[in-house]
Short mmCIF file of C-alpha atoms and ligand atoms in Angstrom, two decimals:
data_model
loop_
_atom_site.label_atom_id
_atom_site.label_comp_id
_atom_site.label_asym_id
_atom_site.label_seq_id
_atom_site.Cartn_x
_atom_site.Cartn_y
_atom_site.Cartn_z
CA MET E 1 53.16 -48.38 -58.00
CA TYR E 2 54.44 -51.09 -58.10
CA GLY E 3 56.13 -52.16 -61.14
CA ASP E 4 55.72 -56.29 -62.81
CA ASN E 5 57.23 -57.82 -60.05
CA ARG E 6 55.14 -56.10 -57.81
CA GLU E 7 58.29 -54.08 -57.07
CA LEU E 8 58.10 -50.19 -55.65
CA THR E 9 58.20 -48.12 -58.61
CA HIS E 10 57.15 -45.16 -57.68
CA TYR E 11 54.69 -42.47 -55.83
CA ILE E 12 51.77 -40.57 -56.29
CA GLY E 13 51.85 -37.05 -54.07
CA ILE E 14 48.03 -34.82 -54.40
CA TYR E 15 48.29 -32.01 -52.50
CA GLU E 16 46.33 -29.12 -52.55
CA ASP E 17 46.09 -26.08 -51.40
CA ILE E 18 44.70 -25.87 -48.43
CA THR E 19 45.73 -21.79 -47.04
CA GLN E 20 41.82 -20.90 -47.76
CA ASN E 21 40.55 -23.34 -46.08
CA LYS E 22 42.50 -22.49 -42.81
CA LEU E 23 42.41 -18.52 -43.51
CA ALA E 24 38.08 -18.84 -42.90
CA GLN E 25 37.94 -21.65 -40.55
CA GLN E 26 39.68 -18.66 -39.11
CA ARG E 27 37.47 -16.13 -39.68
CA ILE E 28 35.17 -18.20 -38.86
CA GLU E 29 36.24 -18.55 -34.97
CA ARG E 30 36.68 -15.12 -35.18
CA LEU E 31 34.30 -13.95 -36.55
CA ALA E 32 32.31 -17.08 -33.65
CA TYR E 33 34.25 -15.68 -30.23
CA THR E 34 34.41 -12.07 -31.27
CA ASP E 35 32.54 -8.81 -29.84
CA ASN E 36 32.23 -7.32 -33.15
CA LEU E 37 31.62 -3.94 -31.65
CA THR E 38 34.69 -3.88 -29.32
CA ASN E 39 36.93 -6.32 -30.65
CA LEU E 40 37.01 -7.77 -27.12
CA GLY E 41 36.28 -11.53 -27.06
CA ASN E 42 32.53 -12.72 -26.83
CA ARG E 43 29.92 -14.61 -24.26
CA PRO E 44 31.28 -17.78 -26.12
CA ALA E 45 35.04 -17.53 -26.22
CA PHE E 46 34.94 -15.45 -22.37
CA ILE E 47 33.19 -19.67 -21.17
CA ARG E 48 35.71 -21.53 -23.47
CA ASN E 49 38.17 -19.53 -21.28
CA LEU E 50 36.95 -20.16 -18.04
CA ASP E 51 36.04 -24.00 -19.11
CA GLU E 52 40.01 -23.85 -20.08
CA ARG E 53 41.35 -22.50 -16.91
CA PHE E 54 38.75 -24.64 -14.28
CA ALA E 55 40.79 -28.03 -16.38
CA ARG E 56 43.65 -26.93 -16.11
CA ASP E 57 44.20 -26.24 -12.84
CA SER E 58 40.60 -25.68 -9.62
CA ASP E 59 43.08 -24.91 -7.04
CA THR E 60 44.63 -21.28 -7.42
CA PRO E 61 42.51 -18.84 -7.13
CA ILE E 62 40.71 -16.38 -10.47
CA SER E 63 38.10 -14.56 -10.05
CA LEU E 64 35.27 -13.35 -12.30
CA LEU E 65 34.05 -10.54 -11.95
CA LEU E 66 30.82 -8.83 -13.83
CA VAL E 67 30.68 -5.77 -15.07
CA ASP E 68 27.74 -3.10 -15.59
CA ILE E 69 26.82 0.06 -16.97
CA ASP E 70 24.19 1.62 -15.02
CA ASN E 71 21.65 2.65 -16.74
CA PHE E 72 22.81 1.93 -19.76
CA LYS E 73 19.21 2.38 -21.56
CA ARG E 74 18.60 5.68 -20.60
CA ILE E 75 22.12 6.75 -22.71
CA ASN E 76 20.91 4.66 -25.66
CA ASP E 77 17.45 6.60 -25.05
CA SER E 78 18.64 9.72 -25.03
CA LEU E 79 21.50 10.05 -27.01
CA GLY E 80 20.56 6.80 -30.02
CA HIS E 81 21.91 3.97 -30.26
CA GLN E 82 24.75 5.64 -32.01
CA THR E 83 26.35 7.12 -29.20
CA GLY E 84 26.32 4.21 -27.42
CA ASP E 85 27.70 2.01 -29.09
CA LYS E 86 31.19 4.63 -29.68
CA LEU E 87 30.30 4.81 -25.68
CA LEU E 88 31.00 0.46 -25.65
CA ILE E 89 33.77 0.63 -27.73
CA SER E 90 35.88 3.74 -24.84
CA LEU E 91 34.50 1.64 -22.17
CA ALA E 92 35.25 -1.37 -23.50
CA ARG E 93 39.34 -0.08 -24.36
CA ARG E 94 39.10 1.48 -20.56
CA LEU E 95 38.72 -0.77 -19.39
CA ARG E 96 41.32 -3.31 -21.21
CA ASN E 97 43.71 -0.40 -20.73
CA SER E 98 43.72 -0.46 -16.36
CA LEU E 99 43.34 -4.11 -16.04
CA SER E 100 47.05 -5.50 -15.85
CA THR E 101 47.37 -8.01 -18.75
CA SER E 102 46.41 -10.74 -16.49
CA GLY E 103 42.73 -10.68 -17.33
CA SER E 104 40.91 -11.55 -20.01
CA LEU E 105 38.07 -9.45 -20.40
CA ALA E 106 35.59 -9.47 -22.87
CA ARG E 107 31.77 -8.25 -23.35
CA PHE E 108 28.58 -10.28 -22.77
CA ALA E 109 25.80 -8.25 -24.01
CA SER E 110 25.04 -4.60 -24.73
CA ASN E 111 26.40 -3.25 -21.85
CA GLU E 112 27.54 -6.26 -19.21
CA PHE E 113 31.24 -7.11 -19.36
CA ALA E 114 33.39 -10.31 -18.23
CA VAL E 115 37.14 -10.09 -16.39
CA LEU E 116 38.60 -13.32 -15.32
CA LEU E 117 41.69 -12.69 -13.55
CA ASP E 118 43.89 -15.65 -12.69
CA ASP E 119 45.52 -15.83 -9.75
CA THR E 120 43.85 -13.51 -8.07
CA ASP E 121 41.91 -14.16 -4.07
CA LEU E 122 39.34 -12.32 -3.08
CA GLU E 123 40.85 -9.71 -1.81
CA SER E 124 43.02 -8.56 -4.85
CA GLY E 125 40.15 -8.91 -7.11
CA GLN E 126 37.69 -6.72 -4.27
CA GLN E 127 40.80 -3.73 -4.93
CA VAL E 128 41.10 -4.61 -9.35
CA ALA E 129 37.27 -4.42 -9.47
CA SER E 130 36.77 -0.92 -7.08
CA GLN E 131 39.93 0.37 -9.51
CA LEU E 132 37.48 -0.99 -12.55
CA LEU E 133 33.78 1.35 -10.32
CA THR E 134 37.36 4.25 -10.29
CA THR E 135 37.96 3.79 -14.24
CA LEU E 136 34.91 3.64 -15.37
CA ASP E 137 33.37 7.11 -12.86
CA LYS E 138 35.84 8.79 -15.75
CA PRO E 139 33.57 10.75 -17.94
CA MET E 140 34.83 10.17 -20.95
CA PHE E 141 34.30 13.39 -24.26
CA VAL E 142 31.60 11.02 -27.47
CA ASP E 143 31.01 12.53 -30.05
CA ASN E 144 31.97 15.81 -28.87
CA GLN E 145 30.00 15.72 -25.60
CA LEU E 146 30.87 14.83 -21.92
CA ILE E 147 29.03 11.60 -21.07
CA SER E 148 29.10 10.73 -16.80
CA VAL E 149 28.27 6.77 -16.46
CA THR E 150 28.85 4.39 -13.85
CA GLY E 151 29.46 0.44 -13.09
CA SER E 152 27.71 -2.80 -10.56
CA VAL E 153 30.48 -5.88 -9.70
CA GLY E 154 30.06 -9.00 -8.81
CA LEU E 155 32.21 -10.89 -8.06
CA ALA E 156 32.30 -14.12 -7.39
CA CYS E 157 35.85 -16.59 -6.85
CA ALA E 158 36.90 -19.59 -7.11
CA PRO E 159 37.35 -22.13 -5.92
CA LEU E 160 36.49 -20.44 -2.01
CA HIS E 161 32.00 -19.84 -4.48
CA GLY E 162 32.70 -22.17 -6.70
CA ARG E 163 34.70 -25.45 -7.63
CA ASP E 164 33.39 -25.62 -11.61
CA PRO E 165 32.56 -22.80 -15.13
CA GLN E 166 28.87 -23.21 -14.31
CA THR E 167 28.58 -22.38 -10.79
CA LEU E 168 31.41 -18.75 -10.81
CA MET E 169 29.16 -17.60 -13.10
CA ARG E 170 25.96 -18.13 -11.87
CA ASN E 171 26.69 -17.09 -8.45
CA ALA E 172 28.74 -13.76 -9.91
CA GLY E 173 25.41 -13.30 -11.63
CA LEU E 174 23.55 -13.18 -8.14
CA ALA E 175 25.87 -10.48 -6.42
CA LEU E 176 25.88 -8.54 -9.90
CA HIS E 177 21.84 -8.53 -9.28
CA LYS E 178 22.30 -7.69 -5.23
CA ALA E 179 24.53 -5.09 -6.39
CA LYS E 180 22.66 -3.15 -8.75
CA ALA E 181 19.18 -3.94 -6.60
CA ASN E 182 20.76 -2.21 -4.06
CA GLY E 183 20.98 0.82 -5.60
CA LYS E 184 23.97 0.18 -8.34
CA HIS E 185 27.59 2.11 -8.15
CA GLN E 186 29.03 -0.89 -5.86
CA VAL E 187 30.63 -3.57 -6.25
CA GLN E 188 28.67 -6.78 -4.48
CA VAL E 189 30.32 -10.78 -3.31
CA PHE E 190 28.87 -13.50 -4.02
CA THR E 191 27.24 -14.77 -0.23
CA GLU E 192 25.50 -17.60 0.44
CA ALA E 193 22.61 -16.15 1.50
CA LEU E 194 21.81 -14.25 -1.94
CA ASN E 195 21.85 -18.27 -3.23
CA ALA E 196 18.82 -18.49 -0.58
CA GLU E 197 17.17 -15.02 -1.43
CA ALA E 198 17.53 -16.63 -5.16
CA SER E 199 15.86 -19.81 -3.99
CA TYR E 200 13.13 -18.11 -2.33
CA LYS E 201 12.54 -16.04 -5.16
CA LEU E 202 11.91 -19.19 -7.63
CA PHE E 203 9.58 -20.67 -4.87
CA VAL E 204 7.76 -17.66 -5.08
CA GLU E 205 8.05 -17.04 -9.01
CA ASN E 206 6.69 -21.07 -8.87
CA ASN E 207 3.86 -20.79 -6.09
CA LEU E 208 2.31 -17.07 -7.15
CA ARG E 209 0.90 -17.99 -9.94
CA ARG E 210 -0.94 -20.53 -8.54
CA ALA E 211 -2.19 -19.00 -5.84
CA LEU E 212 -4.01 -16.48 -7.56
CA THR E 213 -6.14 -19.22 -9.15
CA GLN E 214 -6.12 -21.58 -6.81
CA ASN E 215 -8.50 -18.80 -4.25
CA GLU E 216 -5.23 -19.56 -1.65
CA LEU E 217 -4.91 -15.25 -1.73
CA ASP E 218 -6.74 -13.83 0.72
CA VAL E 219 -7.73 -9.93 2.68
CA PHE E 220 -6.86 -9.00 6.09
CA TYR E 221 -8.52 -5.61 7.28
CA GLN E 222 -7.35 -3.73 9.86
CA PRO E 223 -9.87 -1.05 10.95
CA LYS E 224 -8.79 2.79 11.22
CA LEU E 225 -10.49 4.59 13.18
CA CYS E 226 -11.36 9.30 14.66
CA LEU E 227 -8.89 9.01 17.27
CA ARG E 228 -11.50 12.36 18.28
CA SER E 229 -14.44 10.46 18.43
CA GLY E 230 -13.73 7.14 18.68
CA ARG E 231 -15.74 6.66 15.88
CA LEU E 232 -15.28 3.82 12.97
CA LEU E 233 -13.81 5.40 10.39
CA GLY E 234 -13.01 2.18 7.67
CA MET E 235 -10.66 -0.49 7.24
CA GLU E 236 -6.67 -0.93 5.70
CA ALA E 237 -7.44 -3.95 2.99
CA LEU E 238 -3.91 -5.94 3.63
CA LEU E 239 -3.06 -9.18 1.11
CA ARG E 240 -1.91 -12.52 3.06
CA TRP E 241 -0.36 -15.55 0.82
CA ASN E 242 -2.45 -18.69 2.89
CA HIS E 243 0.44 -21.40 1.11
CA PRO E 244 -0.95 -25.40 1.09
CA GLU E 245 2.18 -26.10 2.43
CA LYS E 246 4.07 -22.86 4.46
CA GLY E 247 1.63 -20.85 6.32
CA MET E 248 0.49 -18.09 6.07
CA ILE E 249 3.09 -15.34 4.08
CA ARG E 250 3.16 -11.17 4.35
CA PRO E 251 3.45 -9.29 1.59
CA ASP E 252 6.87 -8.38 2.62
CA GLN E 253 8.26 -11.87 1.70
CA PHE E 254 6.29 -11.50 -2.03
CA ILE E 255 6.06 -8.17 -3.50
CA SER E 256 9.11 -7.50 -4.41
CA VAL E 257 8.27 -10.82 -7.06
CA ALA E 258 5.50 -9.90 -7.76
CA GLU E 259 6.07 -6.46 -9.02
CA GLU E 260 8.77 -7.44 -11.01
CA THR E 261 6.83 -10.05 -12.57
CA GLY E 262 4.17 -8.46 -12.67
CA LEU E 263 2.01 -10.60 -11.27
CA ILE E 264 1.29 -8.06 -8.98
CA ILE E 265 -1.17 -6.22 -12.18
CA PRO E 266 -3.57 -9.62 -11.99
CA ILE E 267 -2.78 -8.96 -7.97
CA GLY E 268 -4.02 -5.63 -7.53
CA LYS E 269 -6.71 -5.80 -10.01
CA TRP E 270 -7.76 -9.15 -7.52
CA ILE E 271 -7.27 -7.74 -3.89
CA ALA E 272 -9.71 -3.88 -5.29
CA ARG E 273 -12.24 -5.95 -6.21
CA GLN E 274 -12.23 -7.64 -3.12
CA ALA E 275 -11.82 -4.39 -0.93
CA CYS E 276 -14.76 -2.92 -2.58
CA ARG E 277 -17.02 -6.04 -1.80
CA MET E 278 -16.81 -6.29 0.94
CA SER E 279 -17.38 -2.41 1.96
CA LYS E 280 -20.04 -3.03 0.22
CA GLN E 281 -21.32 -5.91 2.11
CA LEU E 282 -20.69 -3.90 5.40
CA SER E 283 -22.88 -1.10 4.91
CA ALA E 284 -25.50 -3.76 3.70
CA ASN E 285 -25.31 -5.37 7.03
CA GLY E 286 -26.13 -2.11 8.39
CA MET E 287 -22.67 -0.31 9.14
CA GLY E 288 -23.32 1.92 7.07
CA ASN E 289 -20.49 3.55 5.15
CA LEU E 290 -16.97 2.25 5.35
CA GLN E 291 -13.57 3.34 3.79
CA VAL E 292 -11.80 1.09 2.00
CA ALA E 293 -7.88 1.68 1.18
CA ILE E 294 -5.71 -0.44 -0.42
CA ASN E 295 -1.80 -0.41 -1.24
CA LEU E 296 -0.72 0.36 -4.59
CA SER E 297 1.82 0.30 -6.00
CA PRO E 298 4.82 1.49 -8.08
CA LYS E 299 4.78 -1.55 -10.70
CA GLN E 300 0.32 -1.17 -10.95
CA PHE E 301 0.57 2.48 -12.40
CA SER E 302 2.54 1.24 -15.21
CA ASP E 303 -0.17 -0.53 -16.35
CA PRO E 304 -2.14 1.29 -18.82
CA ASP E 305 -5.40 0.06 -18.06
CA LEU E 306 -5.29 0.54 -14.17
CA VAL E 307 -6.99 3.72 -14.20
CA ALA E 308 -9.95 1.91 -16.47
CA SER E 309 -9.85 -0.69 -14.34
CA ILE E 310 -10.57 0.46 -11.32
CA ALA E 311 -13.69 2.61 -12.11
CA THR E 312 -15.14 -0.81 -13.85
CA ILE E 313 -14.30 -2.38 -10.40
CA LEU E 314 -16.21 0.38 -9.12
CA LYS E 315 -19.30 -0.03 -10.99
CA GLU E 316 -19.27 -3.86 -10.61
CA GLU E 317 -18.86 -4.14 -7.29
CA GLN E 318 -21.64 -0.12 -6.81
CA LEU E 319 -19.66 1.13 -4.25
CA PRO E 320 -19.43 5.30 -4.16
CA ALA E 321 -15.80 5.74 -5.20
CA ASN E 322 -15.67 7.95 -2.06
CA LEU E 323 -15.58 4.12 -0.85
CA LEU E 324 -12.29 3.77 -1.67
CA GLU E 325 -8.89 4.69 -0.21
CA LEU E 326 -5.38 3.99 -2.32
CA GLU E 327 -1.98 4.10 -0.17
CA LEU E 328 0.18 5.57 -2.79
CA THR E 329 4.63 4.84 -1.67
CA GLU E 330 7.19 7.73 -1.65
CA GLY E 331 9.02 5.92 -4.26
CA LEU E 332 5.83 5.92 -7.19
CA LEU E 333 5.83 10.26 -6.76
CA LEU E 334 9.30 10.15 -6.29
CA GLU E 335 9.74 8.31 -9.75
CA ALA E 336 6.24 9.84 -10.91
CA THR E 337 6.31 10.55 -15.37
CA GLU E 338 3.15 12.38 -16.71
CA ASP E 339 1.84 10.03 -16.97
CA THR E 340 1.69 8.95 -13.26
CA ARG E 341 0.62 12.24 -13.15
CA LEU E 342 -2.81 12.10 -15.60
CA GLN E 343 -3.55 8.18 -13.90
CA LEU E 344 -3.34 10.93 -10.36
CA ASP E 345 -5.67 13.53 -11.46
CA GLN E 346 -7.98 11.23 -13.26
CA LEU E 347 -8.43 8.51 -9.72
CA LYS E 348 -8.66 11.79 -7.69
CA SER E 349 -11.67 12.71 -10.39
CA PHE E 350 -13.78 9.56 -9.85
CA GLY E 351 -14.10 10.79 -5.74
CA LEU E 352 -10.88 8.56 -4.72
CA THR E 353 -9.24 9.19 -2.34
CA LEU E 354 -5.76 9.47 -1.79
CA ALA E 355 -2.86 8.24 0.81
CA MET E 356 1.06 8.30 1.04
CA ASP E 357 2.74 5.58 2.76
CA ASP E 358 5.55 5.52 5.29
CA PHE E 359 5.58 8.98 5.45
CA GLY E 360 8.49 9.33 7.18
CA THR E 361 10.98 6.61 6.09
CA GLY E 362 12.03 7.90 2.79
CA TYR E 363 12.78 10.83 1.47
CA SER E 364 9.72 12.98 2.88
CA SER E 365 9.30 15.78 0.39
CA LEU E 366 6.82 18.38 1.09
CA SER E 367 6.88 19.13 -2.22
CA TYR E 368 4.90 16.91 -3.83
CA LEU E 369 2.68 15.76 -0.80
CA LYS E 370 2.04 19.91 -3.25
CA LYS E 371 2.17 18.54 -6.61
CA PHE E 372 0.01 15.46 -7.03
CA PRO E 373 -3.13 15.46 -5.59
CA ILE E 374 -2.61 13.65 -2.10
CA ASP E 375 -5.41 14.02 1.07
CA ILE E 376 -3.37 11.97 3.37
CA ILE E 377 -0.47 11.18 5.20
CA LYS E 378 -0.24 7.85 6.53
CA ILE E 379 3.48 8.85 9.00
CA ASP E 380 5.22 5.49 9.40
CA ARG E 381 4.54 3.38 12.27
CA SER E 382 8.51 2.75 13.69
CA PHE E 383 7.81 6.68 14.06
CA ILE E 384 5.04 5.46 16.86
CA HIS E 385 6.79 2.55 17.79
CA GLU E 386 8.80 4.03 20.68
CA ILE E 387 6.38 7.33 22.01
CA PRO E 388 6.59 8.25 24.28
CA ASP E 389 10.47 6.70 24.34
CA ASN E 390 11.90 8.33 22.04
CA GLN E 391 12.51 12.85 21.88
CA ASP E 392 13.58 12.20 18.81
CA ASP E 393 10.82 10.27 16.78
CA MET E 394 7.79 12.07 19.55
CA GLU E 395 9.03 16.29 17.96
CA ILE E 396 9.26 14.95 14.20
CA THR E 397 5.88 13.18 14.22
CA SER E 398 3.75 16.21 15.78
CA ALA E 399 5.63 18.62 13.71
CA VAL E 400 4.29 16.49 10.32
CA ILE E 401 0.95 16.95 12.09
CA ALA E 402 1.19 20.31 11.57
CA MET E 403 2.55 20.22 8.51
CA ALA E 404 0.35 17.93 7.85
CA HIS E 405 -2.36 20.34 8.80
CA ASN E 406 -1.62 23.09 7.34
CA LEU E 407 -1.80 21.66 4.20
CA LYS E 408 -5.09 20.81 4.54
CA LEU E 409 -4.56 17.05 4.52
CA LYS E 410 -5.55 14.63 7.12
CA VAL E 411 -2.49 12.42 9.32
CA VAL E 412 -3.54 8.95 9.63
CA ALA E 413 -0.73 7.51 12.20
CA GLU E 414 -0.13 3.46 12.49
CA GLY E 415 1.28 0.97 14.93
CA ILE E 416 -0.66 2.60 17.17
CA GLU E 417 -0.10 -0.44 20.00
CA THR E 418 -0.22 1.85 23.29
CA ALA E 419 -2.70 3.51 25.00
CA GLU E 420 0.00 6.54 26.13
CA GLN E 421 0.14 6.48 22.00
CA LEU E 422 -2.54 7.20 21.92
CA ALA E 423 -2.76 9.06 24.06
CA PHE E 424 0.16 11.38 22.14
CA LEU E 425 -1.91 11.48 19.19
CA ARG E 426 -4.84 13.26 19.88
CA ARG E 427 -2.90 15.66 22.33
CA HIS E 428 -0.73 16.07 18.86
CA ARG E 429 -4.64 16.37 16.81
CA CYS E 430 -3.70 13.27 14.87
CA ASP E 431 -7.12 13.02 12.74
CA VAL E 432 -7.40 8.61 12.37
CA GLY E 433 -5.55 5.94 14.11
CA GLN E 434 -4.94 2.50 13.75
CA GLY E 435 -3.07 0.12 14.71
CA TYR E 436 -3.28 -3.76 17.68
CA LEU E 437 -4.25 -1.12 20.57
CA PHE E 438 -7.56 -1.64 18.25
CA ASP E 439 -7.64 -4.59 16.47
CA ARG E 440 -4.97 -6.51 14.45
CA PRO E 441 -5.28 -7.22 10.45
CA ILE E 442 -9.00 -9.84 11.23
CA PRO E 443 -10.26 -11.70 8.54
CA GLY E 444 -12.59 -11.42 5.78
CA ALA E 445 -14.93 -13.66 6.89
CA GLU E 446 -14.93 -12.68 11.23
CA LEU E 447 -14.76 -8.46 10.29
CA LEU E 448 -18.57 -8.09 10.41
CA GLU E 449 -18.68 -9.35 14.49
CA LYS E 450 -15.43 -7.43 15.28
CA LEU E 451 -16.31 -4.33 13.87
CA LYS E 452 -20.28 -4.06 15.73
CA ARG E 453 -18.40 -3.16 19.27
CA TYR E 454 -16.89 0.31 17.08
CA PRO E 455 -19.69 2.97 17.96
CA ARG E 456 -20.20 4.33 13.96
CA GLY E 457 -21.56 7.42 12.00
CA PRO E 458 -20.95 8.23 9.28
CA ILE E 459 -18.51 9.98 7.08
CA ALA E 460 -17.02 13.03 7.87
O1 LIG Y 501 -0.27 -7.06 6.61
P1 LIG Y 501 1.22 -6.24 6.94
O2 LIG Y 501 2.12 -6.41 7.71
O3 LIG Y 501 1.83 -7.99 6.40
O4 LIG Y 501 2.45 -5.92 5.25
C1 LIG Y 501 3.42 -5.63 4.90
C2 LIG Y 501 3.46 -4.45 3.75
O5 LIG Y 501 3.09 -4.83 2.66
C3 LIG Y 501 3.06 -3.14 4.08
O6 LIG Y 501 3.64 -2.61 4.51
C4 LIG Y 501 1.96 -2.74 2.45
O7 LIG Y 501 2.09 -1.81 2.64
C5 LIG Y 501 1.98 -3.99 2.26
N1 LIG Y 501 0.96 -4.67 1.40
C6 LIG Y 501 -0.04 -5.49 1.98
N2 LIG Y 501 -1.55 -5.75 1.72
C7 LIG Y 501 -1.02 -5.40 0.12
C8 LIG Y 501 -1.13 -5.30 -1.94
O8 LIG Y 501 -2.35 -5.57 -1.48
N3 LIG Y 501 -0.78 -4.23 -2.23
C9 LIG Y 501 0.56 -3.75 -1.93
N4 LIG Y 501 1.37 -3.68 -3.08
N5 LIG Y 501 1.12 -3.99 -1.22
C10 LIG Y 501 -0.20 -3.99 0.36
O1 LIG Y 502 3.62 0.13 5.24
P1 LIG Y 502 1.38 -0.51 5.90
O2 LIG Y 502 0.60 0.71 5.95
O3 LIG Y 502 0.80 -1.19 4.17
O4 LIG Y 502 1.24 -1.45 6.54
C1 LIG Y 502 0.67 -2.10 7.46
C2 LIG Y 502 1.39 -3.31 8.42
O5 LIG Y 502 1.22 -2.35 9.42
C3 LIG Y 502 -0.39 -3.73 8.29
O6 LIG Y 502 0.46 -5.51 7.84
C4 LIG Y 502 -0.57 -4.69 9.60
O7 LIG Y 502 -0.47 -6.14 9.88
C5 LIG Y 502 0.72 -3.62 10.28
N1 LIG Y 502 0.26 -3.07 11.67
C6 LIG Y 502 -0.76 -2.54 11.60
N2 LIG Y 502 -0.63 -2.11 13.78
C7 LIG Y 502 0.72 -2.35 13.74
C8 LIG Y 502 1.26 -2.36 15.42
O8 LIG Y 502 0.03 -2.20 15.67
N3 LIG Y 502 1.48 -2.91 15.16
C9 LIG Y 502 2.95 -2.78 14.40
N4 LIG Y 502 4.31 -4.07 15.11
N5 LIG Y 502 2.06 -3.28 12.44
C10 LIG Y 502 1.80 -2.98 13.06
MN1 LIG Y 503 -0.56 0.68 3.99
#
C-alpha cells in the first residue's frame, strides 16, 4: 500500500491453509495410481514409471515381465471371489518379497501382474522370471485351504526388444500370450516371430469374416474307399479359403483364428450344409448313397445350437442322417463336459456316425473310446507316412487296428500314398482308406467326374 506521497507504507498479505487441499490431492493421486486390493501400483502407475524410466535413460537395459496367474477363473469359480481376492493379496505379497528392492511391481488386471527390473539384461531378466515362477508354485494357505497356483510369464527387454514404452509393453504381452498358448506355467521371451504371428493373425481376423460373406470359402472333397472291395464309400469335406490376393489358404493356417474369434461356428454350419448338399447332389447324379464327413472343432460344441442346427441342415437338405459323419478331435473328448456328452449322444441318436480324427497323435486314451458313442477311429497320417520303413509305426498301426476291432470300431487310415502302405493296411484288415494314392482333395465342381471312376455299391 502506498501513502499520500506514493511512498510504500505497508503490505497486505493473504494466507489460506491448503493442507486439506494437498492431502486430498495426495489421496486422489493415491487412489488413481493404486490397486486397492493389493495396495500395489496399478497399470497407470506402472506406465508412468515406465515412461519416466525411458525419458531418463534409454540405454541401460531393463526387463519387463508380465506375470499371469494360470486358470484363475477356475479358482474364483470354485472357491468364490472372496477367497480369490485373498489369494491375490497373498500372491502380491509373495511376488513383492521375492523381488529385490530395485524391481517395481504392479497389478494390471484381475490376475495379471507386471514387474519392471531396472538395469537388468535379458539373461538376468530370465533368471528373475524363473524365480518368480518357482515362488508362485509353492502352495499357500488361504481361508484354511491349501491352494496351489501356477503362473505364466512373458518377458521383453529394452532396448533389445523395444526402445519405447509402448513397444516394450506390447512385446511383453505377445510373449505372455505365447506362454499361455504353449500350455502355461512357463516363461516366454519375446521374439520377432511372435510379431509376425500376431500380424498374420490380425490379417486373418480382418479377412475371414468377409471370406464367409464374399464366397471366398470353398470345400474340397477327398474320397474314402473300402479297402477290402476297393469301392467308394464317401468323402471327407475339407475347407479351403480362396483369398483374392493371397490365393489358396489351407485350414491349418486359419482354423485356430476362426476358433478364437468364434467364426468357426458360422463357418462350421456353412461347410456342414455344403457337404450335405454335395452328397445329395451326387446321389441325384446316380452315384448312390455316399457318406460325407465333416471336421468339427471342439469350439463348435460350445454352441448350444450345434445339435439343432445340424438337425435343421439334414432336414432342409433332405439327407438321411446316416450319410453324415462327424470327425471329432481328441481334445473334445478329453475336455468334455456333461453338455458335450449330451450333444454327442443326441447326434448319435439321430443316426450320425462319429469318428475320432488324428488318432495316435494325442493322448490316444482307450477309455474315452468306450465312454463316448464313437463308431470309427482315423489313424493319423503321420503313422502311415513311414510304412514300410518305420517298424514302430507299423506295429502301432496294426495294434491300433486290432484294438479298434476288438472294441467293435471301424478303422480309417488317412494319408495313404503308396501301394506298399495300401498292401500293409489291407493285410491288417484296416476297413477304410483315404489318401493321395487314390485322390487328392478334389474341388466340388470336379467331384462328380472324378468319382465316377471308382467302383460303387450300397453301403453295408
Ligand atoms: O485339407 P488339409 O490337409 O489342409 O486340412 C488340414 C487340417 O484342417 C485337417 O486336420 C482338417 O481336419 C482341418 N480341417 C479341414 N476342414 C475343416 C473344417 O471344415 N473344420 C475344421 N474344424 N477343421 C477342418
Ligand atoms: O486331420 P484330418 O484327417 O482332417 O486331415 C485330412 C487332411 O490330410 C486333408 O486336409 C488332406 O489334405 C490331407 N491328406 C489327405 N491324404 C493325404 C496324403 O496321402 N498325404 C498327405 N501328406 N496328406 C494327405
Ligand atoms: Mn479329418
